[in-house]
Amino acid sequence: MELELYGPDDKFYSKLDQEDALLGSYPVDDGCRIHVIDHSGARLGEYEDVSKVEKYQISQEAYDQRQDSVRSFLKRSKLGRYNEEERAQQEAEATQRLNEEKTQASAIPVGSRCEVRAPGQPPRRGTVMYVGLTDFKPGYWIGVRYDEPLGKNDGSVNGKRYFECQAKYGAFVKPSVVIVGDFPEEDYGLDEM
């Protein structure tokens, strides 16, 4: 390849052809550009279609037989999913978390007024519309229809409807941030304007 230096006004300054010269030895200034001329014979876009690139593939059985692979290292070192004790502990923690969420969720009846107090966000009032497991994320979730358009959805996520409400009025939150009680709709006095 050849390198050419052009000034801010697109005027040719010089060729950058001295192999041992540093960039600072050329008259480079703000706004200059270096133009690259490729003589390798590669065509533009030649490697953009990855289906044309030949890939090396190995069967799972053959990979399992190798001793110099990441998988064999993880197995020998009992790391990640190959650490039975850690996996059992993680599964126990996940089960405990799920049971705690289930207990919290069972205390939140559908149709009750609530206030959502998520960390880092102002309190939001609404009505509980859904309590239970969802397809979009694991664990128990509370579907809330907010009094104001402060939500993220209309009661459906990824095409599955969990409850009905207007767009931007619905949200799903964890049971730990929902407080059920006598939370009347706030009157902001907007109707009087």
mmCIF file of C-alpha atoms in Angstrom:
data_model
loop_
_atom_site.group_PDB
_atom_site.id
_atom_site.type_symbol
_atom_site.label_atom_id
_atom_site.label_comp_id
_atom_site.label_asym_id
_atom_site.label_seq_id
_atom_site.Cartn_x
_atom_site.Cartn_y
_atom_site.Cartn_z
ATOM 1 C CA MET A 1 0.000 0.000 0.000
ATOM 2 C CA GLU A 2 0.950 3.606 -0.467
ATOM 3 C CA LEU A 3 0.251 6.397 2.013
ATOM 4 C CA GLU A 4 -0.266 9.992 0.878
ATOM 5 C CA LEU A 5 -0.648 13.053 3.079
ATOM 6 C CA TYR A 6 -3.232 15.700 2.148
ATOM 7 C CA GLY A 7 -3.760 19.038 3.860
ATOM 8 C CA PRO A 8 -7.008 20.482 5.246
ATOM 9 C CA ASP A 9 -7.642 22.108 1.859
ATOM 10 C CA ASP A 10 -7.292 18.672 0.140
ATOM 11 C CA LYS A 11 -3.945 19.713 -1.337
ATOM 12 C CA PHE A 12 -1.357 16.946 -1.764
ATOM 13 C CA TYR A 13 1.566 17.434 0.674
ATOM 14 C CA SER A 14 3.754 14.375 0.296
ATOM 15 C CA LYS A 15 4.003 10.604 0.149
ATOM 16 C CA LEU A 16 4.598 8.839 3.461
ATOM 17 C CA ASP A 17 7.132 6.393 2.021
ATOM 18 C CA GLN A 18 10.026 6.387 4.490
ATOM 19 C CA GLU A 19 9.696 3.126 6.458
ATOM 20 C CA ASP A 20 11.718 4.293 9.467
ATOM 21 C CA ALA A 21 10.238 7.824 9.711
ATOM 22 C CA LEU A 22 7.776 8.726 12.463
ATOM 23 C CA LEU A 23 4.516 10.492 11.648
ATOM 24 C CA GLY A 24 5.781 13.632 13.416
ATOM 25 C CA SER A 25 8.576 13.993 10.847
ATOM 26 C CA TYR A 26 5.989 14.799 8.164
ATOM 27 C CA PRO A 27 4.128 18.151 7.977
ATOM 28 C CA VAL A 28 0.986 16.741 9.657
ATOM 29 C CA ASP A 29 -1.374 19.318 11.170
ATOM 30 C CA ASP A 30 -5.001 19.540 12.323
ATOM 31 C CA GLY A 31 -7.419 18.727 9.518
ATOM 32 C CA CYS A 32 -4.901 16.729 7.475
ATOM 33 C CA ARG A 33 -5.855 13.323 6.135
ATOM 34 C CA ILE A 34 -3.856 10.264 5.159
ATOM 35 C CA HIS A 35 -5.006 8.591 1.956
ATOM 36 C CA VAL A 36 -4.321 4.848 1.623
ATOM 37 C CA ILE A 37 -3.888 3.285 -1.808
ATOM 38 C CA ASP A 38 -4.280 -0.510 -1.621
ATOM 39 C CA HIS A 39 -2.201 -2.570 -4.080
ATOM 40 C CA SER A 40 -2.970 -5.952 -2.481
ATOM 41 C CA GLY A 41 -5.501 -6.938 -5.125
ATOM 42 C CA ALA A 42 -8.318 -7.315 -2.626
ATOM 43 C CA ARG A 43 -11.672 -6.284 -4.028
ATOM 44 C CA LEU A 44 -13.923 -3.882 -2.180
ATOM 45 C CA GLY A 45 -16.462 -5.823 -0.142
ATOM 46 C CA GLU A 46 -14.699 -9.137 -0.775
ATOM 47 C CA TYR A 47 -14.878 -10.191 2.886
ATOM 48 C CA GLU A 48 -18.223 -8.642 3.806
ATOM 49 C CA ASP A 49 -20.250 -11.764 2.883
ATOM 50 C CA VAL A 50 -19.159 -14.187 5.622
ATOM 51 C CA SER A 51 -20.896 -17.109 3.890
ATOM 52 C CA LYS A 52 -18.045 -17.078 1.349
ATOM 53 C CA VAL A 53 -15.411 -17.417 4.081
ATOM 54 C CA GLU A 54 -14.368 -21.009 4.719
ATOM 55 C CA LYS A 55 -14.686 -21.877 8.389
ATOM 56 C CA TYR A 56 -12.949 -24.582 10.353
ATOM 57 C CA GLN A 57 -15.439 -26.818 12.138
ATOM 58 C CA ILE A 58 -14.885 -29.602 14.650
ATOM 59 C CA SER A 59 -17.448 -31.993 16.105
ATOM 60 C CA GLN A 60 -18.355 -31.777 19.794
ATOM 61 C CA GLU A 61 -16.946 -35.264 20.379
ATOM 62 C CA ALA A 62 -13.602 -34.420 18.760
ATOM 63 C CA TYR A 63 -13.420 -31.154 20.727
ATOM 64 C CA ASP A 64 -14.100 -33.037 23.981
ATOM 65 C CA GLN A 65 -11.137 -35.336 23.218
ATOM 66 C CA ARG A 66 -8.676 -32.438 22.926
ATOM 67 C CA GLN A 67 -6.541 -31.686 25.979
ATOM 68 C CA ASP A 68 -5.486 -28.163 24.877
ATOM 69 C CA SER A 69 -8.954 -26.624 24.725
ATOM 70 C CA VAL A 70 -10.726 -24.115 26.933
ATOM 71 C CA ARG A 71 -13.341 -26.739 27.782
ATOM 72 C CA SER A 72 -10.742 -29.227 29.030
ATOM 73 C CA PHE A 73 -9.073 -26.463 31.072
ATOM 74 C CA LEU A 74 -12.407 -25.540 32.678
ATOM 75 C CA LYS A 75 -13.111 -29.203 33.453
ATOM 76 C CA ARG A 76 -9.655 -29.765 34.968
ATOM 77 C CA SER A 77 -9.873 -26.554 37.012
ATOM 78 C CA LYS A 78 -13.540 -27.137 37.933
ATOM 79 C CA LEU A 79 -14.530 -23.658 36.782
ATOM 80 C CA GLY A 80 -17.816 -22.256 35.504
ATOM 81 C CA ARG A 81 -20.464 -24.834 34.720
ATOM 82 C CA TYR A 82 -18.005 -27.627 35.539
ATOM 83 C CA ASN A 83 -17.889 -26.629 39.217
ATOM 84 C CA GLU A 84 -20.688 -28.748 40.680
ATOM 85 C CA GLU A 85 -20.554 -27.140 44.141
ATOM 86 C CA GLU A 86 -20.799 -23.611 42.752
ATOM 87 C CA ARG A 87 -23.623 -24.600 40.386
ATOM 88 C CA ALA A 88 -25.541 -26.254 43.221
ATOM 89 C CA GLN A 89 -25.056 -23.130 45.365
ATOM 90 C CA GLN A 90 -26.221 -20.857 42.521
ATOM 91 C CA GLU A 91 -29.284 -23.033 41.937
ATOM 92 C CA ALA A 92 -30.081 -22.984 45.674
ATOM 93 C CA GLU A 93 -29.743 -19.181 45.748
ATOM 94 C CA ALA A 94 -31.958 -18.850 42.671
ATOM 95 C CA THR A 95 -34.585 -21.124 44.242
ATOM 96 C CA GLN A 96 -34.457 -19.120 47.475
ATOM 97 C CA ARG A 97 -34.797 -15.842 45.534
ATOM 98 C CA LEU A 98 -37.757 -17.267 43.617
ATOM 99 C CA ASN A 99 -39.447 -18.397 46.839
ATOM 100 C CA GLU A 100 -38.905 -14.948 48.405
ATOM 101 C CA GLU A 101 -40.388 -13.272 45.310
ATOM 102 C CA LYS A 102 -43.332 -15.692 45.390
ATOM 103 C CA THR A 103 -44.009 -14.828 49.040
ATOM 104 C CA GLN A 104 -43.805 -11.089 48.303
ATOM 105 C CA ALA A 105 -45.993 -11.451 45.190
ATOM 106 C CA SER A 106 -48.656 -13.452 47.037
ATOM 107 C CA ALA A 107 -49.186 -10.461 49.363
ATOM 108 C CA ILE A 108 -50.001 -8.182 46.390
ATOM 109 C CA PRO A 109 -53.610 -8.694 45.188
ATOM 110 C CA VAL A 110 -54.605 -7.850 41.620
ATOM 111 C CA GLY A 111 -56.760 -4.711 41.472
ATOM 112 C CA SER A 112 -55.223 -3.026 44.519
ATOM 113 C CA ARG A 113 -53.768 0.464 44.497
ATOM 114 C CA CYS A 114 -50.009 0.649 44.856
ATOM 115 C CA GLU A 115 -46.958 2.841 44.779
ATOM 116 C CA VAL A 116 -43.821 1.705 42.955
ATOM 117 C CA ARG A 117 -40.641 2.838 44.678
ATOM 118 C CA ALA A 118 -37.828 1.760 42.389
ATOM 119 C CA PRO A 119 -34.331 2.898 43.405
ATOM 120 C CA GLY A 120 -33.205 6.037 41.599
ATOM 121 C CA GLN A 121 -36.727 6.873 40.377
ATOM 122 C CA PRO A 122 -39.506 9.007 41.849
ATOM 123 C CA PRO A 123 -42.457 7.104 43.362
ATOM 124 C CA ARG A 124 -45.138 6.193 40.829
ATOM 125 C CA ARG A 125 -48.752 5.378 41.662
ATOM 126 C CA GLY A 126 -50.974 2.926 39.886
ATOM 127 C CA THR A 127 -53.101 -0.187 40.034
ATOM 128 C CA VAL A 128 -51.846 -3.777 40.214
ATOM 129 C CA MET A 129 -53.025 -5.547 37.054
ATOM 130 C CA TYR A 130 -50.937 -8.742 36.983
ATOM 131 C CA VAL A 131 -49.069 -10.880 39.508
ATOM 132 C CA GLY A 132 -47.065 -13.938 38.492
ATOM 133 C CA LEU A 133 -44.420 -15.481 36.272
ATOM 134 C CA THR A 134 -43.718 -14.104 32.788
ATOM 135 C CA ASP A 135 -42.156 -15.382 29.576
ATOM 136 C CA PHE A 136 -39.843 -12.394 29.055
ATOM 137 C CA LYS A 137 -37.723 -12.793 32.232
ATOM 138 C CA PRO A 138 -37.485 -15.325 35.055
ATOM 139 C CA GLY A 139 -39.006 -14.741 38.452
ATOM 140 C CA TYR A 140 -42.220 -13.186 39.707
ATOM 141 C CA TRP A 141 -43.306 -9.855 38.248
ATOM 142 C CA ILE A 142 -45.985 -7.329 39.109
ATOM 143 C CA GLY A 143 -47.791 -5.694 36.186
ATOM 144 C CA VAL A 144 -48.780 -2.137 37.083
ATOM 145 C CA ARG A 145 -51.042 0.302 35.221
ATOM 146 C CA TYR A 146 -49.716 3.726 36.179
ATOM 147 C CA ASP A 147 -51.980 6.742 36.658
ATOM 148 C CA GLU A 148 -49.741 8.789 34.362
ATOM 149 C CA PRO A 149 -47.907 7.735 31.151
ATOM 150 C CA LEU A 150 -44.728 6.770 32.998
ATOM 151 C CA GLY A 151 -44.570 3.138 31.870
ATOM 152 C CA LYS A 152 -42.844 1.254 29.107
ATOM 153 C CA ASN A 153 -45.656 -0.774 27.520
ATOM 154 C CA ASP A 154 -49.394 -1.359 27.162
ATOM 155 C CA GLY A 155 -49.537 -4.507 29.281
ATOM 156 C CA SER A 156 -47.905 -6.710 26.658
ATOM 157 C CA VAL A 157 -44.262 -7.691 26.225
ATOM 158 C CA ASN A 158 -42.824 -9.396 23.131
ATOM 159 C CA GLY A 159 -46.322 -9.856 21.707
ATOM 160 C CA LYS A 160 -47.811 -11.578 24.777
ATOM 161 C CA ARG A 161 -50.560 -9.704 26.597
ATOM 162 C CA TYR A 162 -50.562 -9.856 30.383
ATOM 163 C CA PHE A 163 -53.101 -7.067 31.053
ATOM 164 C CA GLU A 164 -54.881 -4.204 29.264
ATOM 165 C CA CYS A 165 -53.935 -0.525 29.484
ATOM 166 C CA GLN A 166 -53.025 2.419 27.273
ATOM 167 C CA ALA A 167 -49.586 2.627 25.679
ATOM 168 C CA LYS A 168 -46.879 3.933 28.053
ATOM 169 C CA TYR A 169 -49.098 3.345 31.103
ATOM 170 C CA GLY A 170 -47.975 -0.231 31.783
ATOM 171 C CA ALA A 171 -44.850 -1.577 33.445
ATOM 172 C CA PHE A 172 -43.518 -4.735 35.050
ATOM 173 C CA VAL A 173 -41.621 -4.409 38.305
ATOM 174 C CA LYS A 174 -40.284 -6.769 40.948
ATOM 175 C CA PRO A 175 -42.512 -7.373 44.006
ATOM 176 C CA SER A 176 -39.892 -5.876 46.329
ATOM 177 C CA VAL A 177 -40.483 -2.343 44.981
ATOM 178 C CA VAL A 178 -44.303 -2.434 45.134
ATOM 179 C CA ILE A 179 -46.104 -1.088 48.212
ATOM 180 C CA VAL A 180 -49.832 -1.823 48.371
ATOM 181 C CA GLY A 181 -52.058 0.611 50.246
ATOM 182 C CA ASP A 182 -54.422 3.542 50.066
ATOM 183 C CA PHE A 183 -52.780 5.511 47.279
ATOM 184 C CA PRO A 184 -55.445 7.653 45.574
ATOM 185 C CA GLU A 185 -54.770 9.069 42.157
ATOM 186 C CA GLU A 186 -52.848 12.307 42.483
ATOM 187 C CA ASP A 187 -54.603 15.399 41.198
ATOM 188 C CA TYR A 188 -52.109 17.619 39.422
ATOM 189 C CA GLY A 189 -54.756 20.223 38.594
ATOM 190 C CA LEU A 190 -54.233 19.776 34.885
ATOM 191 C CA ASP A 191 -57.957 19.513 34.123
ATOM 192 C CA GLU A 192 -58.544 23.086 35.308
ATOM 193 C CA MET A 193 -56.294 24.666 32.696
#
